CSV table of C-alpha atoms in Angstrom, one decimal:
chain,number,residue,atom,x,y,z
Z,1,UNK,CA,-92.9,-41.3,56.0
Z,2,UNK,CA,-95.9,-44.1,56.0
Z,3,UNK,CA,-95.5,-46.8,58.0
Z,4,UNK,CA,-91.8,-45.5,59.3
Z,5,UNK,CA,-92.4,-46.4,63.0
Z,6,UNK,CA,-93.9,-49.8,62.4
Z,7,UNK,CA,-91.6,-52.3,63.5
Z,8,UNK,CA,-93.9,-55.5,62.9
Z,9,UNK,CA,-93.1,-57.5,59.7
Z,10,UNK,CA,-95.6,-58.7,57.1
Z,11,UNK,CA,-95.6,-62.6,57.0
Z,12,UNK,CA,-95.1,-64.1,53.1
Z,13,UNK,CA,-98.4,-65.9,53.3
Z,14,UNK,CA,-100.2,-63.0,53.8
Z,15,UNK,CA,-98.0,-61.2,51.2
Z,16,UNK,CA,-98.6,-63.7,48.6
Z,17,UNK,CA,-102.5,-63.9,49.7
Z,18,UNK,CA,-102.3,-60.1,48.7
Z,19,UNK,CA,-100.6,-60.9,45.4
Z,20,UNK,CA,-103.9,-63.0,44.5
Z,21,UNK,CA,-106.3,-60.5,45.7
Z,22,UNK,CA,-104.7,-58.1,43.2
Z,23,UNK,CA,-104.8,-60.2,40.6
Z,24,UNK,CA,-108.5,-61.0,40.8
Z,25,UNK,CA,-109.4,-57.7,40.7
Z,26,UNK,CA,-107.9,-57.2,37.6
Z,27,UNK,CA,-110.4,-59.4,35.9
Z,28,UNK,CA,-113.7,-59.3,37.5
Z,29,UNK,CA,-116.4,-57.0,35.4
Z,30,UNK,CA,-113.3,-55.6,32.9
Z,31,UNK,CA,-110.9,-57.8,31.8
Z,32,UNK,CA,-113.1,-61.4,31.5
Z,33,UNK,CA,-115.5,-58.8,29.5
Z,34,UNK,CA,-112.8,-57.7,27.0
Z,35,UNK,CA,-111.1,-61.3,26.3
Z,36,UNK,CA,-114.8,-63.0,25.9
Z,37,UNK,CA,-115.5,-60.4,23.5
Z,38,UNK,CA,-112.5,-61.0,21.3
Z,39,UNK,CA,-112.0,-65.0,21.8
Z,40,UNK,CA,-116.0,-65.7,23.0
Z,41,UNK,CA,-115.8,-69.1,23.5
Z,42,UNK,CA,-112.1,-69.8,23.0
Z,43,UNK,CA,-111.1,-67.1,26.0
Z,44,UNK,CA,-109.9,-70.3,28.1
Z,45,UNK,CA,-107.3,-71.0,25.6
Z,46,UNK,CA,-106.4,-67.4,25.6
Z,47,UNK,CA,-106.3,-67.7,29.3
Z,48,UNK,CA,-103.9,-70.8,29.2
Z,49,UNK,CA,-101.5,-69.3,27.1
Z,50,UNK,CA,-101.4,-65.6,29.1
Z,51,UNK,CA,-101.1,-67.6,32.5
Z,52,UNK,CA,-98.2,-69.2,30.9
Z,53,UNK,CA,-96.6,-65.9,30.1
Z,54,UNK,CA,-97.7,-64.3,33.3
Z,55,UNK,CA,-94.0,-66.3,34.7
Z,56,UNK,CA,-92.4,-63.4,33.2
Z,57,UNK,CA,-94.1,-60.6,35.7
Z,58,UNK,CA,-93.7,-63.0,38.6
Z,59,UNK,CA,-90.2,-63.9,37.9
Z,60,UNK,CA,-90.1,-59.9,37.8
Z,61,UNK,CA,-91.7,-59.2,41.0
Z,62,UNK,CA,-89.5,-61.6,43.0
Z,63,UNK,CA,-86.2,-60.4,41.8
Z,64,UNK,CA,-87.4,-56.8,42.2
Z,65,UNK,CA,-88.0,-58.1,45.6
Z,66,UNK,CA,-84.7,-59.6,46.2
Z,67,UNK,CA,-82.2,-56.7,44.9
Z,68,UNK,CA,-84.4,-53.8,46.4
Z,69,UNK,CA,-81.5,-52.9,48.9
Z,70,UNK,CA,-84.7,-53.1,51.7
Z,71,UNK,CA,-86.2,-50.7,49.6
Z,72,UNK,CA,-89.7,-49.2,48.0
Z,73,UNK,CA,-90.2,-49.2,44.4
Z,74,UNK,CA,-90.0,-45.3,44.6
Z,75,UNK,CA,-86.9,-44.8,46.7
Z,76,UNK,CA,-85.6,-48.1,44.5
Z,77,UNK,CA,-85.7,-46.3,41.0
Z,78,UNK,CA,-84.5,-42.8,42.4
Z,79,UNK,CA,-81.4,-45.0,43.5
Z,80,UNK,CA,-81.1,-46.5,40.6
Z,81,UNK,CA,-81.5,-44.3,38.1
Z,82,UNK,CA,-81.0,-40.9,39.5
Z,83,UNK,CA,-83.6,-37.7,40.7
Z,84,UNK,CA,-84.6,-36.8,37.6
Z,85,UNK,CA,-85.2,-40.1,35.6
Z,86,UNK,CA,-86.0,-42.0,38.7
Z,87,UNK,CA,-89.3,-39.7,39.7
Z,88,UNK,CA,-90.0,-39.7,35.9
Z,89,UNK,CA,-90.6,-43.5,36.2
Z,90,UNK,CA,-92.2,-42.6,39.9
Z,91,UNK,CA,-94.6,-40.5,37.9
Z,92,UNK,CA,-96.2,-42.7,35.6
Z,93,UNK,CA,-96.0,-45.2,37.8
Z,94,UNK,CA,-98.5,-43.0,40.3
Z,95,UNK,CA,-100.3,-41.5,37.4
Z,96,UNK,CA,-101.3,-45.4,35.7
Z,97,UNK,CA,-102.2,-46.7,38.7
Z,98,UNK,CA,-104.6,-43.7,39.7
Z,99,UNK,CA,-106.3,-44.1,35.9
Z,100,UNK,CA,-106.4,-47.7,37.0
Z,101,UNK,CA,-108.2,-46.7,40.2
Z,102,UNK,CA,-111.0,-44.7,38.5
Z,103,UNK,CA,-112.1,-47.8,35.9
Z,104,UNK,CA,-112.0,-49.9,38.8
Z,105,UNK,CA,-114.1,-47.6,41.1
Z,106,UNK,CA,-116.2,-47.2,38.0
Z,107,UNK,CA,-116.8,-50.7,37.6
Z,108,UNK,CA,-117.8,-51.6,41.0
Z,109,UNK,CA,-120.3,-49.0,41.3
Z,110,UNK,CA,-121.9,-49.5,38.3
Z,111,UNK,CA,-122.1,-53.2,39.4
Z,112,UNK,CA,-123.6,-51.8,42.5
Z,113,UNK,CA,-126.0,-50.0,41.1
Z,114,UNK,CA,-127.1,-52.4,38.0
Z,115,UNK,CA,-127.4,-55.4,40.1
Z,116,UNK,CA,-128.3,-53.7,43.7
Z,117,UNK,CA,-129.1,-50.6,43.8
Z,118,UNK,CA,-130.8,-49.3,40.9
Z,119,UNK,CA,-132.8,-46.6,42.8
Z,120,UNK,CA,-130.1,-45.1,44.9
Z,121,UNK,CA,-127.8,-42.7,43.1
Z,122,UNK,CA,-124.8,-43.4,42.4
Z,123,UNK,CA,-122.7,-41.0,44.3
Z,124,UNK,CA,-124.0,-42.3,47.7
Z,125,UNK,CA,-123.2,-45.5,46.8
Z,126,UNK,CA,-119.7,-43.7,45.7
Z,127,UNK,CA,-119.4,-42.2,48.9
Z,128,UNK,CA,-120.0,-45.0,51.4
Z,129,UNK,CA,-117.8,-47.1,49.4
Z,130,UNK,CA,-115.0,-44.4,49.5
Z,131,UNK,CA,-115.8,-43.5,53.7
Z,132,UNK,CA,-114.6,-47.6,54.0
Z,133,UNK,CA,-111.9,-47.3,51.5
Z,134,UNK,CA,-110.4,-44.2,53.0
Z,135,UNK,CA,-110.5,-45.8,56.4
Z,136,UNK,CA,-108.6,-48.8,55.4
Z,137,UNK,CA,-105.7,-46.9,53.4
Z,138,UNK,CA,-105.0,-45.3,56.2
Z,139,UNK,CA,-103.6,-48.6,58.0
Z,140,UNK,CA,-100.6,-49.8,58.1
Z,141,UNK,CA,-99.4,-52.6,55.4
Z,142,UNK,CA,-99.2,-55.5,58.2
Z,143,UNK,CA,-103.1,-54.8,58.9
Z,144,UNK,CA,-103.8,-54.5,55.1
Z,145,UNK,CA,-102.0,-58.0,54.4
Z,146,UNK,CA,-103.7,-59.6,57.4
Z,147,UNK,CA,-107.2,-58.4,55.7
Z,148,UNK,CA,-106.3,-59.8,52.4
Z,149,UNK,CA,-105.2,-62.6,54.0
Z,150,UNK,CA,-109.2,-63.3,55.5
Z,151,UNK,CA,-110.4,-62.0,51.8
Z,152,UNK,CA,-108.3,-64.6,50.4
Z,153,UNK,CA,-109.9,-67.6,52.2
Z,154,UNK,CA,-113.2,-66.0,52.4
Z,155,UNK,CA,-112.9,-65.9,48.7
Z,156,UNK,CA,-111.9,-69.3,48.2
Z,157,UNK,CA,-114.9,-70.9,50.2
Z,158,UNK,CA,-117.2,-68.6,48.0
Z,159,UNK,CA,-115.1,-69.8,44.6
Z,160,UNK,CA,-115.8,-73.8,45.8
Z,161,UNK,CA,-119.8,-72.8,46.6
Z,162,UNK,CA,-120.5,-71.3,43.0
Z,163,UNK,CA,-118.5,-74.1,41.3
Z,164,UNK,CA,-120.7,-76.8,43.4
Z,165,UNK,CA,-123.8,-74.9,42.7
Z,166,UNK,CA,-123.1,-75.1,38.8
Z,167,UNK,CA,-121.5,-77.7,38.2
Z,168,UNK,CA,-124.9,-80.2,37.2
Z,169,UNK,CA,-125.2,-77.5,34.5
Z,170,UNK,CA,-121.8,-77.6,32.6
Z,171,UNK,CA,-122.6,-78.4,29.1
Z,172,UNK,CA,-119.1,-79.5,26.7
Z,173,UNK,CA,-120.9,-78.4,23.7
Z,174,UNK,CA,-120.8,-75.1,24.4
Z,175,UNK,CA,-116.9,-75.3,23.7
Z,176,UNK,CA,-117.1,-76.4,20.1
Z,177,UNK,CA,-116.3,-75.2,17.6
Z,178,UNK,CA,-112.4,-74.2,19.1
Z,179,UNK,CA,-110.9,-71.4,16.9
Z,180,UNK,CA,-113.4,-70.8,14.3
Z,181,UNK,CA,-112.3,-67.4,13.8
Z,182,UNK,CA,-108.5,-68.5,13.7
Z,183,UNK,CA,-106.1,-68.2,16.2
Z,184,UNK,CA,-105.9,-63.8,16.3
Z,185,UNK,CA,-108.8,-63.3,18.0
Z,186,UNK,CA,-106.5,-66.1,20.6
Z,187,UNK,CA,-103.3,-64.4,20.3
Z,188,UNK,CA,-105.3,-60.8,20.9
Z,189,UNK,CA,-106.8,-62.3,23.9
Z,190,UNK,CA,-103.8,-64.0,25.6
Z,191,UNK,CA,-102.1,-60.7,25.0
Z,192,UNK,CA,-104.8,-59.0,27.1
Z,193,UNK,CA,-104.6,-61.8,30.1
Z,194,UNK,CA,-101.1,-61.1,30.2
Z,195,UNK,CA,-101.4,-57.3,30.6
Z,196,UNK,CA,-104.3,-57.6,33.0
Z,197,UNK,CA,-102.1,-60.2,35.2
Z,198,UNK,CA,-99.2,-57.8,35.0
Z,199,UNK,CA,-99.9,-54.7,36.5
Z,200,UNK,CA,-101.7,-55.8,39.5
Z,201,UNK,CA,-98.8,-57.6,41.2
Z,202,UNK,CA,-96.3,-55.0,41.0
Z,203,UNK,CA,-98.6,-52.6,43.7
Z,204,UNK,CA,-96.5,-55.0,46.8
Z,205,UNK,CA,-93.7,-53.7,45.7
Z,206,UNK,CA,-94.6,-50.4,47.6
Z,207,UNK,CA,-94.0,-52.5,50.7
Z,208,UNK,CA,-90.0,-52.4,51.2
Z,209,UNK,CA,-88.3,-55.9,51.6
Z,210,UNK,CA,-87.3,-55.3,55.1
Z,211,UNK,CA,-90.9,-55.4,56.5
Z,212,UNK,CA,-91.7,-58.8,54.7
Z,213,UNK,CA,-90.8,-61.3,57.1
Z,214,UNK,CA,-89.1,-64.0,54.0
Z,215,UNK,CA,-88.0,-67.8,54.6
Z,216,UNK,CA,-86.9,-70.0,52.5
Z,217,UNK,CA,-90.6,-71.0,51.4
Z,218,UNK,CA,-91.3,-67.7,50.3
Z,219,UNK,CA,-91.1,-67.9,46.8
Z,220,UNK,CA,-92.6,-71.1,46.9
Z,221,UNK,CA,-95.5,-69.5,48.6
Z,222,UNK,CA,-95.7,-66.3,46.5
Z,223,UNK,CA,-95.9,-68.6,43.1
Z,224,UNK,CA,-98.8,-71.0,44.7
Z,225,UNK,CA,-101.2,-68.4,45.5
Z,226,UNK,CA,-100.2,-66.4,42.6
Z,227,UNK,CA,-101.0,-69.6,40.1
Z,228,UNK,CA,-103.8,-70.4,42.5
Z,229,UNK,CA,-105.2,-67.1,41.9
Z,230,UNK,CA,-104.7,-67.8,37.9
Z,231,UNK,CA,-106.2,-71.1,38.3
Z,232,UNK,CA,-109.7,-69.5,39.8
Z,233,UNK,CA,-110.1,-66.9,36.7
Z,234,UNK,CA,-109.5,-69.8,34.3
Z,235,UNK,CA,-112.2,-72.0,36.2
Z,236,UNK,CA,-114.2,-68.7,36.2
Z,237,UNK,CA,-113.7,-68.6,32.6
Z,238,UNK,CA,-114.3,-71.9,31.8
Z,239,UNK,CA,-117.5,-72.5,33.6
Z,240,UNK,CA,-119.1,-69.4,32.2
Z,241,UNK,CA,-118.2,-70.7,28.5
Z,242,UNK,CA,-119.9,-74.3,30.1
Z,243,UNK,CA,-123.3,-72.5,31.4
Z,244,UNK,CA,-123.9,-69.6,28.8
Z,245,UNK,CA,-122.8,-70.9,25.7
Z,246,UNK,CA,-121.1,-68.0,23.3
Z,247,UNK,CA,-124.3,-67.4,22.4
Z,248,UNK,CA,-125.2,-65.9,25.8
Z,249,UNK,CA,-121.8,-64.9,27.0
Z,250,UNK,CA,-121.4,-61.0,24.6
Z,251,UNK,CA,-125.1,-60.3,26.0
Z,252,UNK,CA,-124.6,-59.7,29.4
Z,253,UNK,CA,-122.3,-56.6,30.9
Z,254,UNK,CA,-121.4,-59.2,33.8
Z,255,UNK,CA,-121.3,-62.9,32.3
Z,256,UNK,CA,-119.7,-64.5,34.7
Z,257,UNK,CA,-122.3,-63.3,37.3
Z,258,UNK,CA,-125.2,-64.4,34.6
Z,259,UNK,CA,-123.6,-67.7,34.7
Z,260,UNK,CA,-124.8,-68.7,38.3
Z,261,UNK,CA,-127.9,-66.1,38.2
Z,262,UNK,CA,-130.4,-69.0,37.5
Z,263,UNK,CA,-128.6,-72.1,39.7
Z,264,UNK,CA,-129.0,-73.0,42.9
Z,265,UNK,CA,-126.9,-75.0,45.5
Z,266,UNK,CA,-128.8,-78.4,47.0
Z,267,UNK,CA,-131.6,-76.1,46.8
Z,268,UNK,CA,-130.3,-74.4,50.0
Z,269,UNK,CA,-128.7,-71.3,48.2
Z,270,UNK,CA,-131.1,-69.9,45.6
Z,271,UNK,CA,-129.2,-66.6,45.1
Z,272,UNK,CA,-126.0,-68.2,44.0
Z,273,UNK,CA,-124.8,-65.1,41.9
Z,274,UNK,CA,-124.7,-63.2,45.0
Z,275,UNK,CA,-121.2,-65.4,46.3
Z,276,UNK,CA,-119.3,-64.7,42.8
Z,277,UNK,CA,-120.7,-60.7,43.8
Z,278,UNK,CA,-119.1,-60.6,47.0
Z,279,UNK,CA,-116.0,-62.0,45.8
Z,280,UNK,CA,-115.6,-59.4,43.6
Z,281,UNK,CA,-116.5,-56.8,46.0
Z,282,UNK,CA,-114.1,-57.9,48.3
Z,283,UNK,CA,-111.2,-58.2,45.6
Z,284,UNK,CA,-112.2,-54.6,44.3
Z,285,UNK,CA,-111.7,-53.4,47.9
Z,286,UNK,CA,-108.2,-54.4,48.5
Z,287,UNK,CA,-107.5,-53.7,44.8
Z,288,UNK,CA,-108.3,-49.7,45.6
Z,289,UNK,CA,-106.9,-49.8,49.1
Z,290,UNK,CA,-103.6,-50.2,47.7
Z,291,UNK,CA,-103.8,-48.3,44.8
Z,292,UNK,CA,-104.7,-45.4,47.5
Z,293,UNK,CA,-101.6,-46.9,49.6
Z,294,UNK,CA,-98.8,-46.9,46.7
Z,295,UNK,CA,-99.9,-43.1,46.0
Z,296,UNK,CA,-100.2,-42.1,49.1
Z,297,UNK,CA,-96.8,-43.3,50.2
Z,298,UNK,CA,-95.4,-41.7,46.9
Z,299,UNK,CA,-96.7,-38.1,47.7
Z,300,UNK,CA,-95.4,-39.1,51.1
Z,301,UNK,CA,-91.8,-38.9,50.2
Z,302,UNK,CA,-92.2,-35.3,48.6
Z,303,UNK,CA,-94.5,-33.8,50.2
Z,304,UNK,CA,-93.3,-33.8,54.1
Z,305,UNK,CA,-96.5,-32.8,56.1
Z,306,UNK,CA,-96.9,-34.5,59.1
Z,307,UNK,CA,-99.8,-37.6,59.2
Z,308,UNK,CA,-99.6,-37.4,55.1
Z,309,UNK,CA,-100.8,-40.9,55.2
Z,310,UNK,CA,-104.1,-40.5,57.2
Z,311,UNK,CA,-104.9,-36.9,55.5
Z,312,UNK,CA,-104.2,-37.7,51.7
Z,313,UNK,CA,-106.4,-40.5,51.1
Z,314,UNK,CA,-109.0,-38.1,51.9
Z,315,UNK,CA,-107.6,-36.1,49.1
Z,316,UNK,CA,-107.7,-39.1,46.7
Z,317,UNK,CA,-111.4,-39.8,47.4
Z,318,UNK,CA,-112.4,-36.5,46.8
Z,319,UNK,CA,-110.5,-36.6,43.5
Z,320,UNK,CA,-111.5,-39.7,42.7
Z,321,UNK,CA,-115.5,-38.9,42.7
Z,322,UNK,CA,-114.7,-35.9,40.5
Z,323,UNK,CA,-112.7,-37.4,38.0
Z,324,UNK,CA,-115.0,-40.7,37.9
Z,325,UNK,CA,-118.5,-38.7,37.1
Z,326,UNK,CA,-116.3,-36.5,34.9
Z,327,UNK,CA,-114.8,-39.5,33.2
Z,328,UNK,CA,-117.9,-41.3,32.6
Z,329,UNK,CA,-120.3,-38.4,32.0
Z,330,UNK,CA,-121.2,-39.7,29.0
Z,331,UNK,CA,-122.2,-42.9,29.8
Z,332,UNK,CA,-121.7,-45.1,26.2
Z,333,UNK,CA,-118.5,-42.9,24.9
Z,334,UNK,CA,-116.5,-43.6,28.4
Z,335,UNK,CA,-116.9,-46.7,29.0
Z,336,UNK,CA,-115.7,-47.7,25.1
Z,337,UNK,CA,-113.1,-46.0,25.8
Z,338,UNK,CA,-112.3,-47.5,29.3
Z,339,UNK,CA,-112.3,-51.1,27.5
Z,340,UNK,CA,-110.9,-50.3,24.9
Z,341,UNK,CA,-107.6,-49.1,26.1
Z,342,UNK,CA,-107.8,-50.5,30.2
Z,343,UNK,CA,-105.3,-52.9,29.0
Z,344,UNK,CA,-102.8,-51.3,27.3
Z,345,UNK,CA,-102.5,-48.6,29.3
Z,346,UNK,CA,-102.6,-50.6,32.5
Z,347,UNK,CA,-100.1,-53.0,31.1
Z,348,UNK,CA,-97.9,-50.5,30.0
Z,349,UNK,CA,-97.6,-48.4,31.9
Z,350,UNK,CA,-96.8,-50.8,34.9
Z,351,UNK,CA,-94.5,-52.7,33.2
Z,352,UNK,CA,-92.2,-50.8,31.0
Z,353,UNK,CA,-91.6,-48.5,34.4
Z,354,UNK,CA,-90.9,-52.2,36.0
Z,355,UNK,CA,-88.6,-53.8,33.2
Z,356,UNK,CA,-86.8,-51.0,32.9
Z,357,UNK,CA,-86.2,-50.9,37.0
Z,358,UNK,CA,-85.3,-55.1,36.5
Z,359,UNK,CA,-82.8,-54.3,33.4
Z,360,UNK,CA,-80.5,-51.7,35.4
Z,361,UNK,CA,-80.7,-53.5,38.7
Z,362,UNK,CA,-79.4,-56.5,35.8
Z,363,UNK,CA,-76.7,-54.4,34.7
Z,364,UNK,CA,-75.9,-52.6,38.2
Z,365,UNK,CA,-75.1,-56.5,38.6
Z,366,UNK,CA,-73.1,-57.5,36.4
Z,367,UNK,CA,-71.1,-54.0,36.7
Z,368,UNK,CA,-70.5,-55.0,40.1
Z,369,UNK,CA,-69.5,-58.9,39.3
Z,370,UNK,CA,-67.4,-57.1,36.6
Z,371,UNK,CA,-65.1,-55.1,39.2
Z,372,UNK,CA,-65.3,-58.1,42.0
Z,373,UNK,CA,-63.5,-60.2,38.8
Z,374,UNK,CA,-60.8,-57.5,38.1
């Protein structure tokens, strides 16, 4: 089994650091795309109003956490709901999150190459991404957490920078008029946000309780960086509406890295674009680690080969470069249908599997409060 002979424990701050990673990456080049193109300038408000239901994932995360019997998500559903309907949940929990994997990996090398590397080919730029990738899944959680941990803060400095450099530019204007279209295009978009915060989080819960070292600021901690991490996409949001205007903001394939193309900070850092661009490298990164970490410690339990966790990530890369330039062959027909159904299938596919897991450990409960009252 992964990780089976590592005694050291994962500390919360560096657990909940990893929470906001995950969440970012949700966002960066997809989902702030897709809600700009159904609110345009009214995405902030959709943003508010999906952060706001974004407590119900969270509240399901922790209690997952707490009633996990020191258990992983997959040994948690097989005891809860049997073998055969418990790997049936496994499954399309491993299957989602490896779709999930190839429109992220798609993303950040198209971003790559658009931005950066225009005359390199895309498959080197798919391979040495991959040769770093492969390396890290094949860590232990306590290493990954303390590298999301130094992602988190590098993040943040970069987050304050951009903000800094753009913030002479922000224009209020570019706000009005609020919900021309209605409130739909709103609702549509706050419906997205939701989905895209939801299936992120629930990748930590591949990490059983008994390696997370909790105190009784844990949850605390957990909810601050996980609003935090909210709070930076809505700024993100916001300030992009500020600089570009809707006018601008459906041109570009990357608005929010449009919006700080042109700025400068105190005329010291003329390539201020290039901050937002690591930030999202970096949040990609630990994104696909631990997609490449939850399946990995999935096949793991089945398939009982010795040093399955350093051997199938290779497995996963090689897979993954297939079924990427399969995927997105044709250039203009995958990638519709990428943003077009990212969200949904993302969403639900994380999250029915996880309320269904938070309803029986409910009713498991009150069973067992049932019997204690006889």
């Amino acid at each position: 089994m992964v990780d089976e002979n590592n005694t050291e424990k994962i500390y919360s701050t560096g657990f909940a650091s990893l929470i906001a990673n995950l969440i970012s990456a949700a966002f960066f080049g997809i989902g702030t795309y897709k809600i700009f193109a159904e609110c345009n300038n009214d995405a902030y408000i959709a943003a508010i109003i999906g952060i706001i239901a974004s407590i119900l994932p969270l509240t399901m995360l922790i209690f997952i956490n707490k009633n996990s019997k020191g258990l992983d998500i997959i040994d948690l559903n097989i005891n809860l709901l049997g073998k055969f309907f418990g790997n049936i949940l496994n499954i399309v929990l491993n299957v989602t999150y490896f779709f999930i994997t190839v429109v992220i990996f798609y993303n950040i090398t198209e971003f790559l190459s658009i931005y950066y590397l225009p005359d390199t080919s895309i498959i080197y730029i798919q391979l040495i991404l991959l040769v770093v990738i492969t390396f890290a899944s094949g860590k232990n959680m306590v290493v990954i957490s303390k590298i999301s941990q130094l992602v988190f803060i590098i993040n943040m400095i970069f987050f304050l920078t951009c903000q800094l450099g753009i913030f002479k530019e922000f224009n209020l204007e570019r706000i009005y008029p609020v919900m021309q279209n209605g409130i739909n295009p709103v609702v549509k978009g706050s419906l997205m946000y939701f989905l895209l915060a939801a299936f992120p989080i629930f990748l930590v819960t591949i990490i059983p309780s008994y390696k997370l070292e909790y105190d009784k600021n844990s949850t605390k901690k957990i909810s601050i960086f996980y609003f935090l991490a909210h709070l930076v996409l809505l700024v993100i949001i916001f300030t992009t509406i500020l600089t570009l205007g809707k006018e601008l903001i459906l041109i570009y394939r990357y608005p929010e890295y449009y919006g700080l193309k042109t700025f400068s900070l105190f005329k010291i850092l003329e390539r201020l674009e290039n901050t937002l661009s690591l930030q999202f490298i970096f949040t990609m990164f630990i994104f696909i680690v631990m997609c490449f970490k939850f399946i990995t410690i999935s096949v793991g339990k089945i398939v009982k080969l010795k040093n399955i966790d350093k051997i199938f990530p290779y497995v996963l890369s090689i897979l993954l470069v297939i079924l990427v330039n399969k995927f997105f062959e044709n250039l203009n027909q995958s990638r519709s249908i990428a943003l077009d159904s990212f969200d949904k299938i993302a969403g639900a596919g994380i999250l029915i599997p996880m309320l269904i897991t938070t309803v029986k450990i409910l009713i498991d409960k009150q069973v067992e409060k049932s019997k204690k009252t006889k």
